[in-house]
Coordinates of C-alpha atoms in Angstrom, one line a residue:
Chain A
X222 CA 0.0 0.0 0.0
X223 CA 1.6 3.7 -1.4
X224 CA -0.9 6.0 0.2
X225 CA -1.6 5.9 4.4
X226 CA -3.4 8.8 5.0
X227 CA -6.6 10.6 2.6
X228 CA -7.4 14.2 3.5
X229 CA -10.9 15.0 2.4
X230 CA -12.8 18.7 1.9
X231 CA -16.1 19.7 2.8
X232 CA -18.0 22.0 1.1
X233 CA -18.8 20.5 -2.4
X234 CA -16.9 17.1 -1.7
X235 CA -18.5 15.7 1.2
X236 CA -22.2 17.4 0.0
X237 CA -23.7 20.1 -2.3
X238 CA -23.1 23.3 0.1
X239 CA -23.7 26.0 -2.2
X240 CA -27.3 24.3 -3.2
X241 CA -28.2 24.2 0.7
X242 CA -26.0 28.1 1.4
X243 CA -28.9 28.8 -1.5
X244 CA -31.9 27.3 -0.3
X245 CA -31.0 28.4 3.4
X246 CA -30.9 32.1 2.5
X247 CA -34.2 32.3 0.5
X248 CA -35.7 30.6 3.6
X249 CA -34.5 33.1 5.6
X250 CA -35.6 36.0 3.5
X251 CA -39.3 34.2 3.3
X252 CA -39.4 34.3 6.7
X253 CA -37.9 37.9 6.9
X254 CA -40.8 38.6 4.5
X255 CA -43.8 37.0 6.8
X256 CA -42.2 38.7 10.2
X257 CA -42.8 42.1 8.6
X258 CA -39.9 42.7 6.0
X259 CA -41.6 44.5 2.9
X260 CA -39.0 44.3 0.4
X261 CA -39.9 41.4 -2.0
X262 CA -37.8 38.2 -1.4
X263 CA -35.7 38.5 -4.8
X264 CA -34.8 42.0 -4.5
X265 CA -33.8 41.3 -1.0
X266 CA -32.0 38.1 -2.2
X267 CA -29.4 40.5 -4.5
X268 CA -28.2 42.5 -1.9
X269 CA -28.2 39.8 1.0
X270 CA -25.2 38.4 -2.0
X271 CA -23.7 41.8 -2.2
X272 CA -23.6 42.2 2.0
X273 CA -22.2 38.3 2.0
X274 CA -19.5 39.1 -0.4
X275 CA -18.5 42.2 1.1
X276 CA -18.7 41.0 4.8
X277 CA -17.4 37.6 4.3
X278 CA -19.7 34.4 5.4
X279 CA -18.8 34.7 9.1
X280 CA -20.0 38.4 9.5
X281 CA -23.3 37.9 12.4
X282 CA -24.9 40.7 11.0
X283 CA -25.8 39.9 7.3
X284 CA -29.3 39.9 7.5
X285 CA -29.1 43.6 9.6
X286 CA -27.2 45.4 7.1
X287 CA -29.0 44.1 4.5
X288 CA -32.3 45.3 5.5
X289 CA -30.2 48.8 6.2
X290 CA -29.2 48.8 2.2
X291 CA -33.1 48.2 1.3
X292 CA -34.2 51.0 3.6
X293 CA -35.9 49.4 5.9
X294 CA -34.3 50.2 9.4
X295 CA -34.4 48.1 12.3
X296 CA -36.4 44.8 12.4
X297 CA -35.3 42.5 15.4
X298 CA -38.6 40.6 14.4
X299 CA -37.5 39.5 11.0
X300 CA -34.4 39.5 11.7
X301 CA -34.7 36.9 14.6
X302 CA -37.3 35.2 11.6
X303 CA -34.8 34.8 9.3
X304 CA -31.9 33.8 11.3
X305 CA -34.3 31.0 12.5
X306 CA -35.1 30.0 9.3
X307 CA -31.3 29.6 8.1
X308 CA -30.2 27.5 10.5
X309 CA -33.3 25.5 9.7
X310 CA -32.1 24.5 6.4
X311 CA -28.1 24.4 7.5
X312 CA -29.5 22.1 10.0
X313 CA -30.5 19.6 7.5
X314 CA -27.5 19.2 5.3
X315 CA -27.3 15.4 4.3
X316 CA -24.0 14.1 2.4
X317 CA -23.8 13.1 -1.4
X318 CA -25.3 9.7 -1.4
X319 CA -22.7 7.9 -2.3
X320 CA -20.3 9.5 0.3
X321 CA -21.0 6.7 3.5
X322 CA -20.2 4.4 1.2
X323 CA -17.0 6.0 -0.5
X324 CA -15.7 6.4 3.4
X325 CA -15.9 2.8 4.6
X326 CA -14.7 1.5 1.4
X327 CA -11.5 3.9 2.3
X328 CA -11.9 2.7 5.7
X329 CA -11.8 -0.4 4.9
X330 CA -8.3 -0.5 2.7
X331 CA -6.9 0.7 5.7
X332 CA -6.4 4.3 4.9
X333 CA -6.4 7.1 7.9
X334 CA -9.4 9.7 6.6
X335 CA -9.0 13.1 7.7
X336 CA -10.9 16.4 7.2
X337 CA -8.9 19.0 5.4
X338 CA -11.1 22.3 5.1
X339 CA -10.5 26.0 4.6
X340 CA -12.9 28.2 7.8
X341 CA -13.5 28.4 11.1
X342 CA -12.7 25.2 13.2
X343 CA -16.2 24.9 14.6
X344 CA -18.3 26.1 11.7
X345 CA -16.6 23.0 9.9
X346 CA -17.0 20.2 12.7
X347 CA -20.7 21.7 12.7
X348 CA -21.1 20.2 9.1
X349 CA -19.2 16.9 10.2
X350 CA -21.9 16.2 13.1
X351 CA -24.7 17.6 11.1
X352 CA -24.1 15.1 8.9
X353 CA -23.1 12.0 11.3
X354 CA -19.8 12.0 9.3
X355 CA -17.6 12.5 12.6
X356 CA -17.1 9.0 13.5
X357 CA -15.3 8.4 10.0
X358 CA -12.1 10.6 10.4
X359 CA -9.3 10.1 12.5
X360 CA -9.3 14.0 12.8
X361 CA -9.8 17.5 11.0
X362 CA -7.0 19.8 9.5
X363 CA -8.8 23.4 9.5
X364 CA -7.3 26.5 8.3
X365 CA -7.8 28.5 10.7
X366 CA -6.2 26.0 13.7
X367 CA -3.2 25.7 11.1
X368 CA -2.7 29.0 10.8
X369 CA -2.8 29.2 7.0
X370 CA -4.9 29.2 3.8
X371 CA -4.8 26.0 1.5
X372 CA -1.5 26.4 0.0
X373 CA 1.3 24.2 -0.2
X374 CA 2.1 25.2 3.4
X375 CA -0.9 24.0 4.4
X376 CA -0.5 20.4 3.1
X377 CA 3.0 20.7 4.4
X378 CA 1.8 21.4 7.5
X379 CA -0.4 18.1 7.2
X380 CA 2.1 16.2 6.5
X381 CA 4.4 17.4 9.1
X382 CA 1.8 17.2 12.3
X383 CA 0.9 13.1 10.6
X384 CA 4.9 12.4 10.3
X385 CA 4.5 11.3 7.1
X386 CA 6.2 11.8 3.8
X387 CA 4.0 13.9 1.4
X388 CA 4.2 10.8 -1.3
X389 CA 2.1 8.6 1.1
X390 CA -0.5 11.5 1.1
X391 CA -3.8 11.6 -0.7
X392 CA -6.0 15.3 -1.0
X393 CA -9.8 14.5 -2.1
X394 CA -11.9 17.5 -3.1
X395 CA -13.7 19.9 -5.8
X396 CA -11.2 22.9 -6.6
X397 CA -8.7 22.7 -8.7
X398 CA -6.7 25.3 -7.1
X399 CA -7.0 24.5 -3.3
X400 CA -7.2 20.8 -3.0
X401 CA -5.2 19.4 -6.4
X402 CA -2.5 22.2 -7.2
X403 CA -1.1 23.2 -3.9
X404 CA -1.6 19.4 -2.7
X405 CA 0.5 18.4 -5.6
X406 CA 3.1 20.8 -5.6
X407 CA 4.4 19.2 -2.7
X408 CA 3.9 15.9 -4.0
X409 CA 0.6 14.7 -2.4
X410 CA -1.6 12.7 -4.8
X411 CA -4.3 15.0 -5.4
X412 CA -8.0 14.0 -6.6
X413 CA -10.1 16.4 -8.1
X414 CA -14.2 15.3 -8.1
X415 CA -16.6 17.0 -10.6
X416 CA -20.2 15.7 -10.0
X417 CA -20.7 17.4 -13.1
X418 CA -18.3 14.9 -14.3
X419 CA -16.8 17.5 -17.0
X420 CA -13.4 16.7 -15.8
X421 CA -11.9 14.9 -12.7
X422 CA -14.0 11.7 -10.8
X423 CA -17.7 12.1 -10.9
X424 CA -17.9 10.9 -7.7
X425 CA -16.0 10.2 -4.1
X426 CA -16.5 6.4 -4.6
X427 CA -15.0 6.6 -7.9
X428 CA -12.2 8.1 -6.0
X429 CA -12.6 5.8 -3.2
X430 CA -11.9 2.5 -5.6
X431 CA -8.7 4.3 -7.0
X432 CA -7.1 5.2 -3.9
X433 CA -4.5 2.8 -2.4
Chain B
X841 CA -62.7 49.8 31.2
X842 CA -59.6 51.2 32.1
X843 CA -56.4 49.4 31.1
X844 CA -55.9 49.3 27.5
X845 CA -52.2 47.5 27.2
X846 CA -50.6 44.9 28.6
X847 CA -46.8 45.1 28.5
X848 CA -45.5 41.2 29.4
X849 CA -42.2 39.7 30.2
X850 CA -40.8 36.6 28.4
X851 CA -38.2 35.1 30.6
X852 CA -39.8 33.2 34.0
X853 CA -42.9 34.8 32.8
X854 CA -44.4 32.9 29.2
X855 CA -41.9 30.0 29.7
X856 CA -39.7 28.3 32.3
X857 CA -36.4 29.9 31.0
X858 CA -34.1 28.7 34.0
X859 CA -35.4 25.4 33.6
X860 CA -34.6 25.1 29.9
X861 CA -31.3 26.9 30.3
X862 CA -30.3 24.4 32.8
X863 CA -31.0 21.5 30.3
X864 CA -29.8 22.9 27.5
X865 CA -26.8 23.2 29.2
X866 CA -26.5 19.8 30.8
X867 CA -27.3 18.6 27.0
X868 CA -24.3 20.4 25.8
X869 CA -22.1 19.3 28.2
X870 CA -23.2 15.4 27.5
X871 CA -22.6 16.3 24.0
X872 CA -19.1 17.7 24.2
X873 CA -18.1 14.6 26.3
X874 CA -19.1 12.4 23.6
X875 CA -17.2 14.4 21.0
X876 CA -13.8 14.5 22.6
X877 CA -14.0 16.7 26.5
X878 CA -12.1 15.1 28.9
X879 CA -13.8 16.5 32.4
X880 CA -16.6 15.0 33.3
X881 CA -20.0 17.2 32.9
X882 CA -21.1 17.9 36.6
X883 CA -17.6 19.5 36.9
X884 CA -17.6 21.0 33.8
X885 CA -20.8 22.6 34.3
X886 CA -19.6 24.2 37.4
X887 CA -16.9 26.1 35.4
X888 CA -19.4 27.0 32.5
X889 CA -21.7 28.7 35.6
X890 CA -18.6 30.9 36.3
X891 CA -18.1 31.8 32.9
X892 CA -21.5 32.4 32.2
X893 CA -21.6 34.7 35.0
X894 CA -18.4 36.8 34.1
X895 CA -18.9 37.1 30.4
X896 CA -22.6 37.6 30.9
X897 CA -25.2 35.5 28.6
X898 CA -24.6 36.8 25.4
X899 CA -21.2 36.3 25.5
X900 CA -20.2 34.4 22.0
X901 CA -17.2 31.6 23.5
X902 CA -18.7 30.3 26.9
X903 CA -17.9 26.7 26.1
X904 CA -14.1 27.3 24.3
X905 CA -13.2 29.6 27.8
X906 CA -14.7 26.8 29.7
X907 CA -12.3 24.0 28.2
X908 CA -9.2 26.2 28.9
X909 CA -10.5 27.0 32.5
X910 CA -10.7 23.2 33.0
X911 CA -7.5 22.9 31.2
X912 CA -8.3 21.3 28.4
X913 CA -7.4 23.5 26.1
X914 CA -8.7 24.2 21.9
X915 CA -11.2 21.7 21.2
X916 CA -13.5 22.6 17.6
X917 CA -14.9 19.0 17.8
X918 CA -16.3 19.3 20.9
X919 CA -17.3 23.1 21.0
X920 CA -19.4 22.7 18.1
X921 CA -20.6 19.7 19.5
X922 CA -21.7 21.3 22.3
X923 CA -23.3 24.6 20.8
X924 CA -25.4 21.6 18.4
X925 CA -27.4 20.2 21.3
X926 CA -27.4 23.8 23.3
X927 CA -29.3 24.9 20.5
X928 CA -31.5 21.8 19.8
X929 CA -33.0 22.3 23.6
X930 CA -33.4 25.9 23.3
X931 CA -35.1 25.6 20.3
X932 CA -37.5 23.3 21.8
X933 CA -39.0 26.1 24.3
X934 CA -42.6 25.3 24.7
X935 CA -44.6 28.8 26.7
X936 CA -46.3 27.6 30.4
X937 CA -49.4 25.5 29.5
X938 CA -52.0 28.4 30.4
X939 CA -50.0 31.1 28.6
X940 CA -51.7 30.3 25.0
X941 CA -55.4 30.6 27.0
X942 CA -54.5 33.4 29.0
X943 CA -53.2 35.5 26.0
X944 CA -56.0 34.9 24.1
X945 CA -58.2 35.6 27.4
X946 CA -57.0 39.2 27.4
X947 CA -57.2 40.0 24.1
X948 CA -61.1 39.2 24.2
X949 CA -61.1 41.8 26.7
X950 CA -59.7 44.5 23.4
X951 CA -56.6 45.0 25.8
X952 CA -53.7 45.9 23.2
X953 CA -50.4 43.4 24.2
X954 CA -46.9 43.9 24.1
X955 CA -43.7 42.3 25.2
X956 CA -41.9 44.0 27.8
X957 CA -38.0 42.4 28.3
X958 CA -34.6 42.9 28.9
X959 CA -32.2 41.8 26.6
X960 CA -30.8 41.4 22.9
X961 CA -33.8 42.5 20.4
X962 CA -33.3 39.5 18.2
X963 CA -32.9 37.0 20.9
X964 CA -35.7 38.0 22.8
X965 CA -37.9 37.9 19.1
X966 CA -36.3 34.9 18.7
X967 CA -38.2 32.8 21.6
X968 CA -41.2 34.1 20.9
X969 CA -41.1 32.9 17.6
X970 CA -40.0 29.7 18.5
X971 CA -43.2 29.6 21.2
X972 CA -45.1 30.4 18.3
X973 CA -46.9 33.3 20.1
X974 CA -45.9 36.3 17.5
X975 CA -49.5 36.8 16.6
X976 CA -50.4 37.1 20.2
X977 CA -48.8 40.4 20.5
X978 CA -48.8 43.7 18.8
X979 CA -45.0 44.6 19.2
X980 CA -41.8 44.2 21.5
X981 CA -40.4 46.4 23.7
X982 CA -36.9 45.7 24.7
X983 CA -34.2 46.8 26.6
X984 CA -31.4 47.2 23.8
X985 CA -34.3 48.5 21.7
X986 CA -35.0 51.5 23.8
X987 CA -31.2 51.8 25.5
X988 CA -32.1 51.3 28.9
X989 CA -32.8 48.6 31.4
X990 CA -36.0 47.5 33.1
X991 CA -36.1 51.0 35.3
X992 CA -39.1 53.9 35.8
X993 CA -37.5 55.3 32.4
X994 CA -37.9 52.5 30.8
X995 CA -41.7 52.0 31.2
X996 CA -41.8 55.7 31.1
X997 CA -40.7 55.4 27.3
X998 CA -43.2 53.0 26.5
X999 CA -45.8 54.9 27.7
X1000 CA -44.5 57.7 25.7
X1001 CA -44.6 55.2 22.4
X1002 CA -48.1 53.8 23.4
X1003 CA -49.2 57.6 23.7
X1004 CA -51.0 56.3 26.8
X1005 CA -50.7 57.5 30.4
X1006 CA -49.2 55.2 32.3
X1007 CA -52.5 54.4 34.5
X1008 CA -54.1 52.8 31.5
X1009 CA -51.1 50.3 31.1
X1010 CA -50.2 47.0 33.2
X1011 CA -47.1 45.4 33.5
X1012 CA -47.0 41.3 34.1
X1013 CA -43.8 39.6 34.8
X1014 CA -42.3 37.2 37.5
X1015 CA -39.6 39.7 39.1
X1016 CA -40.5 42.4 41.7
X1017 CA -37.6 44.3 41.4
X1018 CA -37.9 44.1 37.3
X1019 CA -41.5 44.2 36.7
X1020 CA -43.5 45.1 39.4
X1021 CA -41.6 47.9 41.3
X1022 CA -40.5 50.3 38.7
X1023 CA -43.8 50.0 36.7
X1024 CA -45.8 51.0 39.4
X1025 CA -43.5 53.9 40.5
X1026 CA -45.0 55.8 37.3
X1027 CA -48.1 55.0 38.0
X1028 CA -49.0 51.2 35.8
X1029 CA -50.6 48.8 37.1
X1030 CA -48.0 45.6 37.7
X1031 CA -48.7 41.9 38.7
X1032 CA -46.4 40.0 39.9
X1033 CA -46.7 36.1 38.8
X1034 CA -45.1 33.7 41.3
X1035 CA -45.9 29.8 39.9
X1036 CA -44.4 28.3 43.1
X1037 CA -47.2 30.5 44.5
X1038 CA -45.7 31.8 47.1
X1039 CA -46.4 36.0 46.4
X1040 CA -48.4 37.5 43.7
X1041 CA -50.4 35.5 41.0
X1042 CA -50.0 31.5 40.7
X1043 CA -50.2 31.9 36.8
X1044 CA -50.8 34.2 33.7
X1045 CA -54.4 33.2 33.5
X1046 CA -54.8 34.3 37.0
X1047 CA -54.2 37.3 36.4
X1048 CA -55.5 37.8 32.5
X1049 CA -58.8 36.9 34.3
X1050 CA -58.4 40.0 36.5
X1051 CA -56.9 42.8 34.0
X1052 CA -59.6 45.5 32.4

């Protein structure tokens, strides 16, 4: 057996996170709308985007500033609605169906399966529990407990906190230029999934049966 | 008929908030032990008490303070843990069975209600939400809201937003010192609700009964 350990991202690998990031925020704003916001929810939904991309996703005051740039003041009401809502839908995130599977088979060749995610440490075991997924990895490598972006360093990192040689290193997730390149360049094996299946593995169990 | 609104507290008052603070608490402890904390969760929750009590409630990082107080140190697994089952009791905040009757009691009567509560505007919208009882009441007055604390000033500025003299308003809530004291020192009417039954009213319906 060449590779020991697999290091596996989240968001998009493990399940579809933008579909639910989506379908989370027009809840939200639906709610917003019923507690008493009086902007329409589409309108609203373009400049929630505009606040998220400005703020960055782990700004607590999204939905506040949001109804500030439609002109509608202070709402704790449908604020509190919305909020409510959100976490609603983030609550029920479920993993790609085939991703239980793809783990034990991984399990099961004896390979080590940690987390490797870029965010906050406990935003990202969230999604882990959420999804049951936490008895399946040894641990979780997180951006911001190492300290650094994914980059080389940060696979470097990896590899020097498992004691392990790069080489005997696998990276599994969905961007080209945060989980293959940087993985690679420091001579990882690096698996890039596409569920759209225009390039890469259209799947983690596809991934799953190469790995070893 | 001479009182025409009734300002109500949330906390102690519409549900059992000590209670369910207590278990959601015990629940996150449980849950962090399962997901990696070391102490066990009577001591634990000892330590959280403290920290609860120097930070204050809102405080964002009770549990991650707690860890390094019990020497445990960073632990994402088990603070998000933690937060998951907080969250899943708190959201499960059910009123006091007679609230529902008693609400709808006094509105019969064409008396106008309103929350009256200390606290953070969107977490004090938030549990009523959750109870389900938004349609019970025209609006919220809290303490953030109208930048001061449960005092003669601030009933004195809802009267001034009711546009109502202060002897056509009653105050309802479980704490003397809260509630019933300052309320009555401009002139409301206040009941105090003690369910143990020990002072005051045994429940909201006792006194919805006698309100007009």
């Amino acid at each position: 057996m060449k590779i020991k350990y697999v290091l596996i991202d989240i968001d998009g690998t493990l399940f579809p996170s933008l579909e639910f990031a989506k379908r989370a925020r027009k809840a939200a704003l639906e709610a917003m709308r019923k507690e008493g916001m009086h902007s329409d929810v589409s309108s609203a939904y373009k400049v929630l985007m505009n606040v998220v991309k400005e703020k960055g996703p782990n700004y607590a005051h999204h939905f506040e500033i949001m109804l500030g740039c439609l002109g509608e003041g202070h709402n704790a009401r449908a604020v509190a609605a919305g909020v409510r809502a959100y976490h609603k839908v983030k609550e029920s995130i479920r993993p790609f169906p085939d991703v239980r599977r793809a783990l034990g088979a991984m399990r099961k060749k004896g390979l080590g399966l940690y987390i490797a995610s870029e965010g906050k440490a406990v935003k990202q075991w969230d999604k882990i529990l959420r999804m049951g997924l936490q008895r399946e990895f040894v641990g979780a490598f997180i951006s911001e407990e190492l300290g650094v972006k994914k980059s080389p360093l940060f696979y470097r990192k990896i590899c020097r906190k498992l004691k392990c040689k790069a080489s005997k290193v696998a990276m599994i997730g969905d961007r080209q230029e945060k989980d293959v390149e940087p993985a690679r360049k420091i001579g990882m094996r690096a698996y890039l999934i596409d569920r759209k299946g225009r390039q890469g593995f259209g799947s983690l169990l596809e991934v799953a049966r190469q790995v070893e």
